[in-house]
Amino acid sequence: MSKKKKAKLQNSEEHTKLIQLFYENSPEERQRLLTNIDTVLCSMLDLEHDDLPWLNPNQHNHKWEKIMTNLRLVVGKIEFEAAQKARSVH
């Protein structure tokens, strides 16, 4: 398997993991959560939305895409855990 194909597969798997975290939410809520995650990443790293590889895929190298996809997954997991904690407290 080529290196590029492996990278696309891995990014797809990471995106699937992120979506599975929010499987209980409606598609609109998932989209809102993903937008919030993107906003958190941009503010945390002082980036523009155009710097995110999933919004502007042809202008970034593989390492940047991998780092940002993993960061998106981490922020998504934090959001998920915070929501779970809020649900269990109430």
PDB file of C-alpha atoms in Angstrom:
ATOM      1  CA  MET A   1       0.000   0.000   0.000  1.00  0.00           C
ATOM      2  CA  SER A   2       1.355   3.394  -0.904  1.00  0.00           C
ATOM      3  CA  LYS A   3       2.315   5.913   1.758  1.00  0.00           C
ATOM      4  CA  LYS A   4      -0.297   8.404   0.566  1.00  0.00           C
ATOM      5  CA  LYS A   5      -3.061   5.788   0.658  1.00  0.00           C
ATOM      6  CA  LYS A   6      -2.076   4.782   4.210  1.00  0.00           C
ATOM      7  CA  ALA A   7      -2.188   8.415   5.301  1.00  0.00           C
ATOM      8  CA  LYS A   8      -5.668   8.910   3.856  1.00  0.00           C
ATOM      9  CA  LEU A   9      -6.827   5.694   5.519  1.00  0.00           C
ATOM     10  CA  GLN A  10      -5.404   6.775   8.867  1.00  0.00           C
ATOM     11  CA  ASN A  11      -6.996  10.225   8.620  1.00  0.00           C
ATOM     12  CA  SER A  12     -10.288   8.591   7.735  1.00  0.00           C
ATOM     13  CA  GLU A  13     -10.023   6.299  10.770  1.00  0.00           C
ATOM     14  CA  GLU A  14      -9.270   9.243  13.060  1.00  0.00           C
ATOM     15  CA  HIS A  15     -12.230  11.171  11.673  1.00  0.00           C
ATOM     16  CA  THR A  16     -14.438   8.106  12.185  1.00  0.00           C
ATOM     17  CA  LYS A  17     -13.281   7.870  15.814  1.00  0.00           C
ATOM     18  CA  LEU A  18     -14.172  11.506  16.320  1.00  0.00           C
ATOM     19  CA  ILE A  19     -17.635  11.047  14.824  1.00  0.00           C
ATOM     20  CA  GLN A  20     -18.222   7.902  16.907  1.00  0.00           C
ATOM     21  CA  LEU A  21     -17.640   9.903  20.086  1.00  0.00           C
ATOM     22  CA  PHE A  22     -20.722  11.916  19.253  1.00  0.00           C
ATOM     23  CA  TYR A  23     -22.905   9.160  17.775  1.00  0.00           C
ATOM     24  CA  GLU A  24     -25.764   9.977  20.173  1.00  0.00           C
ATOM     25  CA  ASN A  25     -26.049  13.493  18.776  1.00  0.00           C
ATOM     26  CA  SER A  26     -28.072  14.441  15.720  1.00  0.00           C
ATOM     27  CA  PRO A  27     -26.156  15.309  12.530  1.00  0.00           C
ATOM     28  CA  GLU A  28     -26.775  19.013  13.164  1.00  0.00           C
ATOM     29  CA  GLU A  29     -25.434  18.752  16.714  1.00  0.00           C
ATOM     30  CA  ARG A  30     -22.388  16.817  15.462  1.00  0.00           C
ATOM     31  CA  GLN A  31     -21.700  19.524  12.898  1.00  0.00           C
ATOM     32  CA  ARG A  32     -22.014  22.190  15.597  1.00  0.00           C
ATOM     33  CA  LEU A  33     -19.627  20.237  17.850  1.00  0.00           C
ATOM     34  CA  LEU A  34     -17.086  19.850  15.044  1.00  0.00           C
ATOM     35  CA  THR A  35     -17.310  23.572  14.318  1.00  0.00           C
ATOM     36  CA  ASN A  36     -16.770  24.310  18.021  1.00  0.00           C
ATOM     37  CA  ILE A  37     -13.751  21.989  18.056  1.00  0.00           C
ATOM     38  CA  ASP A  38     -12.330  23.805  15.022  1.00  0.00           C
ATOM     39  CA  THR A  39     -12.887  27.153  16.751  1.00  0.00           C
ATOM     40  CA  VAL A  40     -11.112  25.919  19.885  1.00  0.00           C
ATOM     41  CA  LEU A  41      -8.156  24.717  17.804  1.00  0.00           C
ATOM     42  CA  CYS A  42      -7.934  28.020  15.946  1.00  0.00           C
ATOM     43  CA  SER A  43      -8.066  30.113  19.091  1.00  0.00           C
ATOM     44  CA  MET A  44      -5.719  27.833  21.030  1.00  0.00           C
ATOM     45  CA  LEU A  45      -3.081  27.799  18.280  1.00  0.00           C
ATOM     46  CA  ASP A  46      -3.750  31.296  16.898  1.00  0.00           C
ATOM     47  CA  LEU A  47      -4.715  29.961  13.461  1.00  0.00           C
ATOM     48  CA  GLU A  48      -7.153  30.985  10.761  1.00  0.00           C
ATOM     49  CA  HIS A  49      -9.847  28.551   9.633  1.00  0.00           C
ATOM     50  CA  ASP A  50      -8.039  28.298   6.274  1.00  0.00           C
ATOM     51  CA  ASP A  51      -5.087  26.735   8.114  1.00  0.00           C
ATOM     52  CA  LEU A  52      -7.148  23.667   9.036  1.00  0.00           C
ATOM     53  CA  PRO A  53      -6.346  20.825   6.613  1.00  0.00           C
ATOM     54  CA  TRP A  54      -9.898  19.418   6.481  1.00  0.00           C
ATOM     55  CA  LEU A  55     -11.225  22.811   5.347  1.00  0.00           C
ATOM     56  CA  ASN A  56      -8.410  23.516   2.887  1.00  0.00           C
ATOM     57  CA  PRO A  57      -6.954  20.085   2.038  1.00  0.00           C
ATOM     58  CA  ASN A  58      -4.665  20.822  -0.903  1.00  0.00           C
ATOM     59  CA  GLN A  59      -2.443  23.440   0.704  1.00  0.00           C
ATOM     60  CA  HIS A  60      -0.816  21.545   3.567  1.00  0.00           C
ATOM     61  CA  ASN A  61       1.834  18.867   3.879  1.00  0.00           C
ATOM     62  CA  HIS A  62       1.235  15.416   5.334  1.00  0.00           C
ATOM     63  CA  LYS A  63       2.835  16.117   8.734  1.00  0.00           C
ATOM     64  CA  TRP A  64       0.671  19.185   9.314  1.00  0.00           C
ATOM     65  CA  GLU A  65      -2.457  17.215   8.398  1.00  0.00           C
ATOM     66  CA  LYS A  66      -1.519  14.399  10.763  1.00  0.00           C
ATOM     67  CA  ILE A  67      -0.762  16.721  13.689  1.00  0.00           C
ATOM     68  CA  MET A  68      -3.938  18.739  13.228  1.00  0.00           C
ATOM     69  CA  THR A  69      -6.124  15.644  12.815  1.00  0.00           C
ATOM     70  CA  ASN A  70      -4.728  14.197  16.031  1.00  0.00           C
ATOM     71  CA  LEU A  71      -5.238  17.503  17.857  1.00  0.00           C
ATOM     72  CA  ARG A  72      -8.817  17.611  16.594  1.00  0.00           C
ATOM     73  CA  LEU A  73      -9.370  14.124  17.970  1.00  0.00           C
ATOM     74  CA  VAL A  74      -7.875  15.123  21.345  1.00  0.00           C
ATOM     75  CA  VAL A  75     -10.038  18.241  21.635  1.00  0.00           C
ATOM     76  CA  GLY A  76     -13.059  16.173  20.603  1.00  0.00           C
ATOM     77  CA  LYS A  77     -12.307  13.616  23.304  1.00  0.00           C
ATOM     78  CA  ILE A  78     -12.011  16.392  25.902  1.00  0.00           C
ATOM     79  CA  GLU A  79     -15.373  17.817  24.787  1.00  0.00           C
ATOM     80  CA  PHE A  80     -16.907  14.340  24.969  1.00  0.00           C
ATOM     81  CA  GLU A  81     -15.564  13.654  28.460  1.00  0.00           C
ATOM     82  CA  ALA A  82     -16.763  17.058  29.681  1.00  0.00           C
ATOM     83  CA  ALA A  83     -20.251  16.333  28.341  1.00  0.00           C
ATOM     84  CA  GLN A  84     -20.243  12.894  29.992  1.00  0.00           C
ATOM     85  CA  LYS A  85     -19.193  14.396  33.311  1.00  0.00           C
ATOM     86  CA  ALA A  86     -21.928  17.031  33.109  1.00  0.00           C
ATOM     87  CA  ARG A  87     -24.520  14.333  32.407  1.00  0.00           C
ATOM     88  CA  SER A  88     -23.443  12.125  35.295  1.00  0.00           C
ATOM     89  CA  VAL A  89     -23.330  14.986  37.807  1.00  0.00           C
ATOM     90  CA  HIS A  90     -26.923  16.019  37.149  1.00  0.00           C
TER      91      HIS A  90
END
